[in-house]
Short mmCIF file of C-alpha atoms in Angstrom, two decimals:
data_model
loop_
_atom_site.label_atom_id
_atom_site.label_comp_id
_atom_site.label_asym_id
_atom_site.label_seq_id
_atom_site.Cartn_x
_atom_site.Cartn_y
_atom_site.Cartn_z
CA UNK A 1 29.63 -7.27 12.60
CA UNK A 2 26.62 -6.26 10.79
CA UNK A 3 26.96 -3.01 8.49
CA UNK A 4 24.13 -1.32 6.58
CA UNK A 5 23.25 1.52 5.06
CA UNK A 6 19.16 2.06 4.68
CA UNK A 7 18.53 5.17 2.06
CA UNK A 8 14.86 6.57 2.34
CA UNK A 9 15.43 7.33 -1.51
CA UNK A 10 17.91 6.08 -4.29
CA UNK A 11 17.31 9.69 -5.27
CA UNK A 12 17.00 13.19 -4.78
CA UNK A 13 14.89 15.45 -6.44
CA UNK A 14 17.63 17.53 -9.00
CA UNK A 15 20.47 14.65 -8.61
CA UNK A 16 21.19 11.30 -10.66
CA UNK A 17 20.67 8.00 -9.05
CA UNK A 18 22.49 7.67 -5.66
CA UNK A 19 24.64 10.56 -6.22
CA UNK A 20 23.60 11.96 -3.52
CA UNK A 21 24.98 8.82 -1.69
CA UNK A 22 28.65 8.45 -3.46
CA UNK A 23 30.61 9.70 -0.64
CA UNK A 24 28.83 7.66 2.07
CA UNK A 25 28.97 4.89 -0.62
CA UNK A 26 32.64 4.71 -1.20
CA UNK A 27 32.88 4.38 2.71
CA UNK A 28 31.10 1.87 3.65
CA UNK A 29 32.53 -0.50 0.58
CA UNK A 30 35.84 0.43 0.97
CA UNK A 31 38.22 -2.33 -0.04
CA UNK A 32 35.09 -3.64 -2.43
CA UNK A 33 35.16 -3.50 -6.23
CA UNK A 34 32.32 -5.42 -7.02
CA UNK A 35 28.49 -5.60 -5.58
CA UNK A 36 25.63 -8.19 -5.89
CA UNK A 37 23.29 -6.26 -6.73
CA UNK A 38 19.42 -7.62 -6.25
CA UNK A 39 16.63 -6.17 -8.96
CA UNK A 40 13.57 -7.86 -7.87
CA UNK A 41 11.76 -4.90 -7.00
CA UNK A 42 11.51 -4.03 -10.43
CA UNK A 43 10.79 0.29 -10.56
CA UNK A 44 7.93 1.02 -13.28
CA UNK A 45 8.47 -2.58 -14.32
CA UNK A 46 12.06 -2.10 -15.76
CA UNK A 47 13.53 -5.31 -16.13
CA UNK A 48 16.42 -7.15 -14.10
CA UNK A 49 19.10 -6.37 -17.09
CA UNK A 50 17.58 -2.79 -17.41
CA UNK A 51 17.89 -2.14 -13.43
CA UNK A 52 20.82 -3.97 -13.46
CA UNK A 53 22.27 -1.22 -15.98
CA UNK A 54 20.88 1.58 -13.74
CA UNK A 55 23.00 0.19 -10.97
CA UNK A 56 25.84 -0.17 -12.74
CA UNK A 57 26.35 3.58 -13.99
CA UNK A 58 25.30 4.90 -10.61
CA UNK A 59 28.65 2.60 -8.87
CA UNK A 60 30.14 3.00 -11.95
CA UNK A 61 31.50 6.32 -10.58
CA UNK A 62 32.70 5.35 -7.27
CA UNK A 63 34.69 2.33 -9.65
CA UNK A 64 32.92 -0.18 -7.90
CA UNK A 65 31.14 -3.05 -10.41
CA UNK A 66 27.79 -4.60 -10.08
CA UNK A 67 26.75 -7.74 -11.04
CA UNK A 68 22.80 -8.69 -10.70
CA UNK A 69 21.50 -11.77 -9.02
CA UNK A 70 19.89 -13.05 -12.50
CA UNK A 71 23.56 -13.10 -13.90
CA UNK A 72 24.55 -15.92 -11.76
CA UNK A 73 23.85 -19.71 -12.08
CA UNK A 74 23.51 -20.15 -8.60
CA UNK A 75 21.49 -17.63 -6.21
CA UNK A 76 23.18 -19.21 -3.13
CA UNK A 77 26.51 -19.12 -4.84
CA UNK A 78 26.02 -15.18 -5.51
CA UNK A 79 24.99 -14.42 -1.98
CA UNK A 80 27.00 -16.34 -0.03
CA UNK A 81 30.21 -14.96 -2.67
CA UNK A 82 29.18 -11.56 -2.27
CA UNK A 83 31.46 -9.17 -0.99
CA UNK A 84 28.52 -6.58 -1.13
CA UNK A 85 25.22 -6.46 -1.55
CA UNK A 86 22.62 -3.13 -2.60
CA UNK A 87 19.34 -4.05 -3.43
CA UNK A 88 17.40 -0.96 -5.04
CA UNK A 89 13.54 0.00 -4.98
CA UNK A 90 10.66 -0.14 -6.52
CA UNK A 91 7.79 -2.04 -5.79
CA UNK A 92 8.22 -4.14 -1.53
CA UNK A 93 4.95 -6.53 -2.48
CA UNK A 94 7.15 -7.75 -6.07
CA UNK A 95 10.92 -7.65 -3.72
CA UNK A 96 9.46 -9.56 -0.91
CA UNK A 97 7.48 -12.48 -3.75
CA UNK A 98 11.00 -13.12 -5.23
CA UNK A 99 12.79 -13.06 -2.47
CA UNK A 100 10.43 -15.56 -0.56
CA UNK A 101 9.97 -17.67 -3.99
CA UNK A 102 14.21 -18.10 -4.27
CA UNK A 103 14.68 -18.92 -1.31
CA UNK A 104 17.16 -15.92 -0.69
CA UNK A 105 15.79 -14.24 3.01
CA UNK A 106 18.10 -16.71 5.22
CA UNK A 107 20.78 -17.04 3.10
CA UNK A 108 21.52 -13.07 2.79
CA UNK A 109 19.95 -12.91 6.50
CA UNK A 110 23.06 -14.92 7.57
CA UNK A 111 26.01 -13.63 5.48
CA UNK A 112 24.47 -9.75 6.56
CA UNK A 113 24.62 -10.82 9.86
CA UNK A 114 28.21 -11.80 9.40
CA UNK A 115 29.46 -8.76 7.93
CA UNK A 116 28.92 -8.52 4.12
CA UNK A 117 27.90 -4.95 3.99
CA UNK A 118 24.23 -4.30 2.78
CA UNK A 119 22.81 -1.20 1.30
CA UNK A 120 19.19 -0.52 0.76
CA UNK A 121 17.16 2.29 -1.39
CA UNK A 122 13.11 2.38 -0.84
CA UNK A 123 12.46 -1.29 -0.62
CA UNK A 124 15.26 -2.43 -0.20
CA UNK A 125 15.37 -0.50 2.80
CA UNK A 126 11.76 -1.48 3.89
CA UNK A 127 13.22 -4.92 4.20
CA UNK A 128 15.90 -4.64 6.30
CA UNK A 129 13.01 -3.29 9.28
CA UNK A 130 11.20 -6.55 11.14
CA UNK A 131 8.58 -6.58 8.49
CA UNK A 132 7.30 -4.67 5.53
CA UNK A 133 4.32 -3.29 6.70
CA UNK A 134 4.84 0.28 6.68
CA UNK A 135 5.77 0.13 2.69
CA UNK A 136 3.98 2.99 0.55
CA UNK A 137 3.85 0.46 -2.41
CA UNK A 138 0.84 -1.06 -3.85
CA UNK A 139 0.11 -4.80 -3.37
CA UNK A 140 0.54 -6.25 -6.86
CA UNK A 141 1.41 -9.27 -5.74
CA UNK A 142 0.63 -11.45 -3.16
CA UNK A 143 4.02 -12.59 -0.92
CA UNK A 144 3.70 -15.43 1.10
CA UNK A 145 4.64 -13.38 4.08
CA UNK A 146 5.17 -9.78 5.61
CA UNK A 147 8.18 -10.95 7.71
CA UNK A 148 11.73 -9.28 6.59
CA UNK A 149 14.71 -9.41 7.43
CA UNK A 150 14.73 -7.62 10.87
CA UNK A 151 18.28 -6.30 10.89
CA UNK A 152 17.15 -3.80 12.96
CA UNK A 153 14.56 -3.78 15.51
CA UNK A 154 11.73 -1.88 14.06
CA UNK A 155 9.98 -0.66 10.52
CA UNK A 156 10.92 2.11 8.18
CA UNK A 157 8.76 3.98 6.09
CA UNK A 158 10.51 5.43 3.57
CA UNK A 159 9.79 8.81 1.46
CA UNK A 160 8.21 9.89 4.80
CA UNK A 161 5.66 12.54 3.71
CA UNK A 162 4.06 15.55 5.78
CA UNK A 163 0.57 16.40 5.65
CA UNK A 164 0.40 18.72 2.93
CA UNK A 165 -2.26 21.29 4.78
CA UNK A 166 -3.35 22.74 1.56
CA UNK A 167 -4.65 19.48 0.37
CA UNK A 168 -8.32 18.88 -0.31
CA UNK A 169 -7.85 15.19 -1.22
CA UNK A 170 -10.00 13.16 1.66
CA UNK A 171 -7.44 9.80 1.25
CA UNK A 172 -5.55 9.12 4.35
CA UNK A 173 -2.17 11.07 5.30
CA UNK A 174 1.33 8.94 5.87
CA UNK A 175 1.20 9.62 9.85
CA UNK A 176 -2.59 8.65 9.52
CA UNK A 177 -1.82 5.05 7.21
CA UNK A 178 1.37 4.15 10.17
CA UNK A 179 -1.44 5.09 13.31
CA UNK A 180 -3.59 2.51 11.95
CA UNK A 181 -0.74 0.61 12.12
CA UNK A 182 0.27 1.23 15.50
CA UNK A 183 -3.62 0.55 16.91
CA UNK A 184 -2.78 -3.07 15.92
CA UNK A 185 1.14 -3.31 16.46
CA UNK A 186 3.73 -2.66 18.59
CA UNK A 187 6.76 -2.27 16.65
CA UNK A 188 8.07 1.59 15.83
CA UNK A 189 8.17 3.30 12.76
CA UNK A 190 10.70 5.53 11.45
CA UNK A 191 9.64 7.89 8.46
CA UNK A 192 12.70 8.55 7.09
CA UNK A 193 12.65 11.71 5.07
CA UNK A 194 14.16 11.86 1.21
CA UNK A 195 17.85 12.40 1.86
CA UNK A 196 18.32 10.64 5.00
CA UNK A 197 19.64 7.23 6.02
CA UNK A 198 20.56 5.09 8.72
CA UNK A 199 23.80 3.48 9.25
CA UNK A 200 23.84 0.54 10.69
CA UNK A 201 26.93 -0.91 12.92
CA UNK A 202 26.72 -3.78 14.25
CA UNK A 203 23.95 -2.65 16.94
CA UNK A 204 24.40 0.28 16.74
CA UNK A 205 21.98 2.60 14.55
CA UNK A 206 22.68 6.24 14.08
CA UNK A 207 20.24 8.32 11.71
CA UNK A 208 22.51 10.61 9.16
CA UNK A 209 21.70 12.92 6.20
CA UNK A 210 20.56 16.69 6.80
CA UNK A 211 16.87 16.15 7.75
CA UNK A 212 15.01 15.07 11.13
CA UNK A 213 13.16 11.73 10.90
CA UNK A 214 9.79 11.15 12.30
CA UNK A 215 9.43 7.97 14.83
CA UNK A 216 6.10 6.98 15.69
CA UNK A 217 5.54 4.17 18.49
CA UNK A 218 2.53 3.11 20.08
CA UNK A 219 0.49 5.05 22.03
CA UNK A 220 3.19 7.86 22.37
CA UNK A 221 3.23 10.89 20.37
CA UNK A 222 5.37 11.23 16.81
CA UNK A 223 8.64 12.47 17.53
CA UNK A 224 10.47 14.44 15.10
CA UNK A 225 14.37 13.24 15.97
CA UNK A 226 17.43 15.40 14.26
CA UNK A 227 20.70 13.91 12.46
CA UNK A 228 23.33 11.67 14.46
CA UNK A 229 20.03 10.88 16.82
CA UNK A 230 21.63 6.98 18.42
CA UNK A 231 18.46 4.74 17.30
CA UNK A 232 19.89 1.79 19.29
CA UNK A 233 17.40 1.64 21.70
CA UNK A 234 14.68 1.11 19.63
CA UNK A 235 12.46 -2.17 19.96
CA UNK B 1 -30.24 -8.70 -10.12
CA UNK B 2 -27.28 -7.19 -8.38
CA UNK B 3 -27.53 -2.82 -7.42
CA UNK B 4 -24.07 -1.22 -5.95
CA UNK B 5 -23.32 1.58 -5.50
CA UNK B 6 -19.61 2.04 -5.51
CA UNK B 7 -17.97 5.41 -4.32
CA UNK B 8 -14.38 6.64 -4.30
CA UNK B 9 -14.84 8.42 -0.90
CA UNK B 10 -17.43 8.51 1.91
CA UNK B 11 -17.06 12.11 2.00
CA UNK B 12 -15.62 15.16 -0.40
CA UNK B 13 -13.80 18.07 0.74
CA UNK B 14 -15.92 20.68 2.59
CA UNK B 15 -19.15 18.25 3.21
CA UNK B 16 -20.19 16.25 6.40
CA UNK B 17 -19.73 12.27 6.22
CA UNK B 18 -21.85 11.03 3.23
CA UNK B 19 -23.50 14.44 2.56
CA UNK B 20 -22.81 14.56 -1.29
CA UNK B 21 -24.08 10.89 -1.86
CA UNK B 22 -27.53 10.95 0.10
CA UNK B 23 -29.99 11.78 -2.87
CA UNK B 24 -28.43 8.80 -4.86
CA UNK B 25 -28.51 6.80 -1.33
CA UNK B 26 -32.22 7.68 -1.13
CA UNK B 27 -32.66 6.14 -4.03
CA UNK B 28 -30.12 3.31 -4.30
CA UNK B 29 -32.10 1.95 -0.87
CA UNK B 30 -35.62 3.08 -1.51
CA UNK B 31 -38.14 1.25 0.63
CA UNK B 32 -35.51 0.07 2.91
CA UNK B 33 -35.65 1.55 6.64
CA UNK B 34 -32.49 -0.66 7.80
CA UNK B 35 -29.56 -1.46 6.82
CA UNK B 36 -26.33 -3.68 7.77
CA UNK B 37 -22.86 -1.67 8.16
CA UNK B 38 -19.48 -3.55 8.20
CA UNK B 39 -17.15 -1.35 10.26
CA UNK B 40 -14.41 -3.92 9.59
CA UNK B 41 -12.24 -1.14 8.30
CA UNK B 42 -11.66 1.01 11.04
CA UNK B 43 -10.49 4.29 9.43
CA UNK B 44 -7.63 5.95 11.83
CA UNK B 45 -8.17 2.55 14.11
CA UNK B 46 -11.67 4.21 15.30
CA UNK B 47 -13.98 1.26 17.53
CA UNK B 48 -16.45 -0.65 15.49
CA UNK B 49 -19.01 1.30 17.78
CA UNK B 50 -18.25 4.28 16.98
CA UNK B 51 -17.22 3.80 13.40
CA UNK B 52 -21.44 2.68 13.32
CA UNK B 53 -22.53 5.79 15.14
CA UNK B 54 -20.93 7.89 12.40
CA UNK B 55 -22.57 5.85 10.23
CA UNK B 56 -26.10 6.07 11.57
CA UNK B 57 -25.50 9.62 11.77
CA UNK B 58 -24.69 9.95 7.80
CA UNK B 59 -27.55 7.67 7.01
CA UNK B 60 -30.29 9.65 10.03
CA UNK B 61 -30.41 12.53 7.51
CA UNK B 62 -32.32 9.63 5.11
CA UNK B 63 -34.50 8.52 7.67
CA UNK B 64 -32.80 4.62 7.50
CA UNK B 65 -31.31 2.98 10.73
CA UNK B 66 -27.72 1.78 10.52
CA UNK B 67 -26.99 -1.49 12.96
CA UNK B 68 -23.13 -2.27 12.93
CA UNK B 69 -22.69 -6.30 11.68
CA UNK B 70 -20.88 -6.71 15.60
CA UNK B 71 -23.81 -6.12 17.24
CA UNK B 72 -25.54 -9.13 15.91
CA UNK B 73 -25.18 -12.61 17.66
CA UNK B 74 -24.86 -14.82 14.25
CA UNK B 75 -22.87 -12.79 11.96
CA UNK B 76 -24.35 -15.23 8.65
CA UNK B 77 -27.90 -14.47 9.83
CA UNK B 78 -27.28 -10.37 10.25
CA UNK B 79 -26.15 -11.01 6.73
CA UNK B 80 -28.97 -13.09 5.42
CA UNK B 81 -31.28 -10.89 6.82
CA UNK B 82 -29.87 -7.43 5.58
CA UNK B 83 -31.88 -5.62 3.48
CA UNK B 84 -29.47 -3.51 2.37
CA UNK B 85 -25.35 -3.25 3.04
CA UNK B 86 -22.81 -1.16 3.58
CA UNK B 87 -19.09 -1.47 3.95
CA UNK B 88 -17.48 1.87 4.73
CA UNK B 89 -13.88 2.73 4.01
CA UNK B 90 -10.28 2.86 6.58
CA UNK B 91 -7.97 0.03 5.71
CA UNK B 92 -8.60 -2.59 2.81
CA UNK B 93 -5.85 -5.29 4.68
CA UNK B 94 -7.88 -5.15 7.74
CA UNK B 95 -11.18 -5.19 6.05
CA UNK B 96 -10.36 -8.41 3.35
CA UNK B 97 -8.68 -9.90 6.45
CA UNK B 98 -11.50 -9.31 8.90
CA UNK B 99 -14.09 -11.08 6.27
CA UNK B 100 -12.20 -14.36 5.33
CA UNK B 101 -11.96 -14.35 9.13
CA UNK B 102 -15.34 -13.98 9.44
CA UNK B 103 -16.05 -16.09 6.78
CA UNK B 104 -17.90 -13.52 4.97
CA UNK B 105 -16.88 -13.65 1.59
CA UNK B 106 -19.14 -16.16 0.07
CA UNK B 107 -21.81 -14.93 2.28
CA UNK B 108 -21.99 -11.30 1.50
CA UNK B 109 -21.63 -12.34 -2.35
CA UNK B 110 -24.72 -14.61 -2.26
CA UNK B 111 -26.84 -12.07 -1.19
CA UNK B 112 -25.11 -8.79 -3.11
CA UNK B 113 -25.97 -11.36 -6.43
CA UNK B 114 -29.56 -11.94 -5.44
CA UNK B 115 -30.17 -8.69 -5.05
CA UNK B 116 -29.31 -7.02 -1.80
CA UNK B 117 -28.54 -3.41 -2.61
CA UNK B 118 -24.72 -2.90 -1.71
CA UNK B 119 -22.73 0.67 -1.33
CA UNK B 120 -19.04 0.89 -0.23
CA UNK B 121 -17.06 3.27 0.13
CA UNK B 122 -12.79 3.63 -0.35
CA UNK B 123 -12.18 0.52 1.13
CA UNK B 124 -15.60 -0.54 0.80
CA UNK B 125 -15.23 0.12 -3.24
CA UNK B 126 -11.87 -1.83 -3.50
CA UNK B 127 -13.39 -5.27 -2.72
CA UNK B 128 -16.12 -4.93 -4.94
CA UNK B 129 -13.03 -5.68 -7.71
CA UNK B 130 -11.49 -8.69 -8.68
CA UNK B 131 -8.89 -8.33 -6.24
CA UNK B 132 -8.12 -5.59 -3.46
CA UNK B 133 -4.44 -4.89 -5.19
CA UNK B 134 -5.35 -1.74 -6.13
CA UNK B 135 -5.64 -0.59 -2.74
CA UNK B 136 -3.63 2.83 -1.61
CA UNK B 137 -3.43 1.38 1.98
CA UNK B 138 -0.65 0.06 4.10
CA UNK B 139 -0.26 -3.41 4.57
CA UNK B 140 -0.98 -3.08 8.45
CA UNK B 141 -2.27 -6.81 8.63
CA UNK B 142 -1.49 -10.28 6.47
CA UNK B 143 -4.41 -11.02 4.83
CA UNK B 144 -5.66 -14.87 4.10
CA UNK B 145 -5.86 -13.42 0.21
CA UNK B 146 -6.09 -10.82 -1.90
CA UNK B 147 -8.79 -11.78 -3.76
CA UNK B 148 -12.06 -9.99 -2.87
CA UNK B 149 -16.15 -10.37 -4.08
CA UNK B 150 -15.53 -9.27 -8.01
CA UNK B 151 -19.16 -7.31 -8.07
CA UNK B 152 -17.56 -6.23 -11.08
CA UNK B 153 -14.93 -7.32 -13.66
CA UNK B 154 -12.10 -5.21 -13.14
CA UNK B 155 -10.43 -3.35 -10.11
CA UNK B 156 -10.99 -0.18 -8.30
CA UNK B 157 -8.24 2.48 -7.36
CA UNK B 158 -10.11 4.88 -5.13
CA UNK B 159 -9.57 8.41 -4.12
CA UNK B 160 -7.25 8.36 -7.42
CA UNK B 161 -5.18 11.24 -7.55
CA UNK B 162 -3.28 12.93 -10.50
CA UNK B 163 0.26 13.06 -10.10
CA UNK B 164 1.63 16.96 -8.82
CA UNK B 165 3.80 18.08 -11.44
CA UNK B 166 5.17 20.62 -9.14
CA UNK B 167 6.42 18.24 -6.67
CA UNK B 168 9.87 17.49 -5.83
CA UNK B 169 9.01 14.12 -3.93
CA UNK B 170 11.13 11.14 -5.35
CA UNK B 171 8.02 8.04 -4.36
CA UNK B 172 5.95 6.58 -7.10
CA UNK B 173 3.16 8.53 -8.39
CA UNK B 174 -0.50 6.82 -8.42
CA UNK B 175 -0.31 6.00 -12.06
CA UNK B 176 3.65 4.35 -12.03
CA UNK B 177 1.75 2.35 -9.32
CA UNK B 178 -1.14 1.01 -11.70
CA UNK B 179 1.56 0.89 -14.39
CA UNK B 180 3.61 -1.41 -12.16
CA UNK B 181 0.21 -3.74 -11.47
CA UNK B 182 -0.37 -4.16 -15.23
CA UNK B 183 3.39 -5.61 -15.80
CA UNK B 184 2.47 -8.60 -14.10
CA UNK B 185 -1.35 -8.76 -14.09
CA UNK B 186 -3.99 -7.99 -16.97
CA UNK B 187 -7.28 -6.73 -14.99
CA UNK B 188 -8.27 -3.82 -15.59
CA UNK B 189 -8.17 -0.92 -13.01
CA UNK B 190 -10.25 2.17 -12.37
CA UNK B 191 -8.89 5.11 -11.01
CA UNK B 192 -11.99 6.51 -9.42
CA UNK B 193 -11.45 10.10 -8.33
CA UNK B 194 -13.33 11.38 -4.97
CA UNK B 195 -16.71 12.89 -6.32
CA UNK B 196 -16.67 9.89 -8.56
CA UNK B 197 -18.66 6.53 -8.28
CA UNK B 198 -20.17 3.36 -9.82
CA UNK B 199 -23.95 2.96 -10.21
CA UNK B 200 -23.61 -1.21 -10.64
CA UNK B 201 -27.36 -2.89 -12.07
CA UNK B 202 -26.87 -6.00 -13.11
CA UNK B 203 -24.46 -6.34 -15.68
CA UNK B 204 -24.82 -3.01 -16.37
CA UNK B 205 -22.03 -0.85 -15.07
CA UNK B 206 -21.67 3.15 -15.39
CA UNK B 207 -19.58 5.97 -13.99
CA UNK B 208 -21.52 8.47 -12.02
CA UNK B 209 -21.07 11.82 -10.81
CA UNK B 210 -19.61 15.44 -12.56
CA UNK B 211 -16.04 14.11 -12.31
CA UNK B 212 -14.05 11.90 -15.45
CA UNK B 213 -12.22 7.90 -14.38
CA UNK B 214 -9.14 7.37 -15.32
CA UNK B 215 -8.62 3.47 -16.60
CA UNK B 216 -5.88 1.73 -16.88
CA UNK B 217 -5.39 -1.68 -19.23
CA UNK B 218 -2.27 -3.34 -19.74
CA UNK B 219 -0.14 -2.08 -22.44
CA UNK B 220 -2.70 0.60 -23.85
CA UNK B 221 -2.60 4.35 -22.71
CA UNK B 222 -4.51 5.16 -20.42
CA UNK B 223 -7.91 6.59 -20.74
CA UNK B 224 -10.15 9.56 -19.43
CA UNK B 225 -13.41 8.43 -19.14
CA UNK B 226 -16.05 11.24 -19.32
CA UNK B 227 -19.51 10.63 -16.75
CA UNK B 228 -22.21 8.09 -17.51
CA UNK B 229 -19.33 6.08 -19.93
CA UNK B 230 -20.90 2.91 -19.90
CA UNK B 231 -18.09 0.45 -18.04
CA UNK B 232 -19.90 -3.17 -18.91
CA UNK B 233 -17.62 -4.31 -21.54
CA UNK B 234 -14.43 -4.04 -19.50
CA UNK B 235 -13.02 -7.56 -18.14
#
């Protein structure tokens, strides 16, 4: 049974990385003491060991170990070994490249799907929707495909972002950038605020965290949906 | 001899659609009572009709007649023809995709290099760069590539924005997004704020307008450029 956790944010303004997230972490990789951890999507350009390092003090204090992706010989090995997997943010275009380039979407796709318990932060949470279209990130590269893993049945847009209504900048607002979206495809949104997160069992999605999210589907207006909301329905 | 005109935003804050460019529109398309606008873009998913009608509105006030590139039979000859172009702003994935499906690329080039006076705007200003990976926009469509017509020798990052040092928001600013580009690529990129644009004559390229650029190049700190900094030498 599949079991994910998809974090808007690895973290929140005033906190260190994932603390935030400890307790929920410790829960959902209960029994686990070490993590593959996947550092493709590279944060300011930090490299895999220097990611890698980030990772490790953040689990370091729920006693879990991490071991990056680079460490191992064999990618399929590491996967299809893992007993969990995180893989952290930065930038979707970069995440998606590697992941595409190793060969890695079925292979995590399938042991995911068969209960290995997957966490996402930022992109790695963008990946886990049908595709990564409704990313914030900037296209430095050029994947060979928008197509992710589609654990659940729609997209996430992660650090969801109000309007500021203060603002005289002209560039387009978030809900603006995912309506464009939505006048050329069907699948819903969720902007999940900074400090939320969806858990994922099996099929059964439940948003969690203190903050409403923000769904958007086509040709319907935004919703703004509060904590525990069931997002099961969703397609 | 090539003549763009290459503008971070259609409009500023507190001005109708185009207002603050028209004197250096007069000018830029002097003698020319009709030119060809690419709606490709669709800001906010607006129709390509009346995406034109705002633009023959903005460009009335000048006394030149706007005719939207869909409302010609032959797409190659409306280009061929033009005697002057415009590519307004919305989203650069749609655009880039719209021309390679239109085979439009090599088409629009030709004629941009022999002479056919060219503005964009946003959108519009991104694919006169190398590439459009510099874009702020959301990856709404796939496109073919992200290469785009390389007027000039270096990217654009329109309606560049400062990061808030007040806010408590955990995504990437604009900069840690350039930053991120110039890890894995070495073009140079323009952060061109709204206010701010390119006057492009020939090889000759210089920053217009009362507000400083912002350029990034890879591993050098970035720069503030002040106006009328001559831009030719950067590749």
């Amino acid at each position: 049974m599949k079991k994910l956790l998809i974090a808007s944010t690895s973290t929140v303004h005033g906190k260190a990385y994932l603390e935030y997230m400890l307790p929920e972490l410790s829960e959902h990789f209960k029994g686990i003491n070490e993590i593959l951890f996947i550092p493709y999507a590279r944060p300011s350009g930090i490299t895999y060991d220097e990611y890698t390092e980030k990772a490790k003090i953040g689990f370091g204090k729920i006693n879990i170990r991490i071991k990056g992706i680079h460490e191992f010989k064999n990618n399929f090995e590491a996967v299809n070994n893992a007993k969990g997997i995180f893989v952290g943010g930065g930038n979707t275009f970069l995440l998606v490249k590697q992941l595409y380039e190793h060969k890695l979407i079925s292979v995590i796709k399938n042991v995911v799907e068969n209960g290995v318990p997957y966490f996402g932060t930022s992109a790695g949470s963008n990946i886990t929707g049908l595709t990564m279209q409704n990313t914030n990130d900037m296209p430095i590269v050029y994947p060979p495909s928008f197509n992710t893993f589609g654990f659940i049945n729609f997209n996430i847009n992660p650090h969801y972002l109000d309007p500021d209504t203060n603002s005289t900048h002209m560039g387009e607002t978030r809900e603006t950038r995912i309506n464009e979206y939505h006048t050329l495809n069907t699948t819903p949104v969720l902007g999940l605020r900074e400090g939320s997160w969806l858990q994922v069992n099996g099929s059964k999605v439940v948003l969690k965290g203190k903050l409403h999210a923000r769904l958007f589907e086509q040709n319907k207006p935004a919703k703004e949906l509060p904590p525990e909301t069931d997002l099961s329905y969703l397609k």
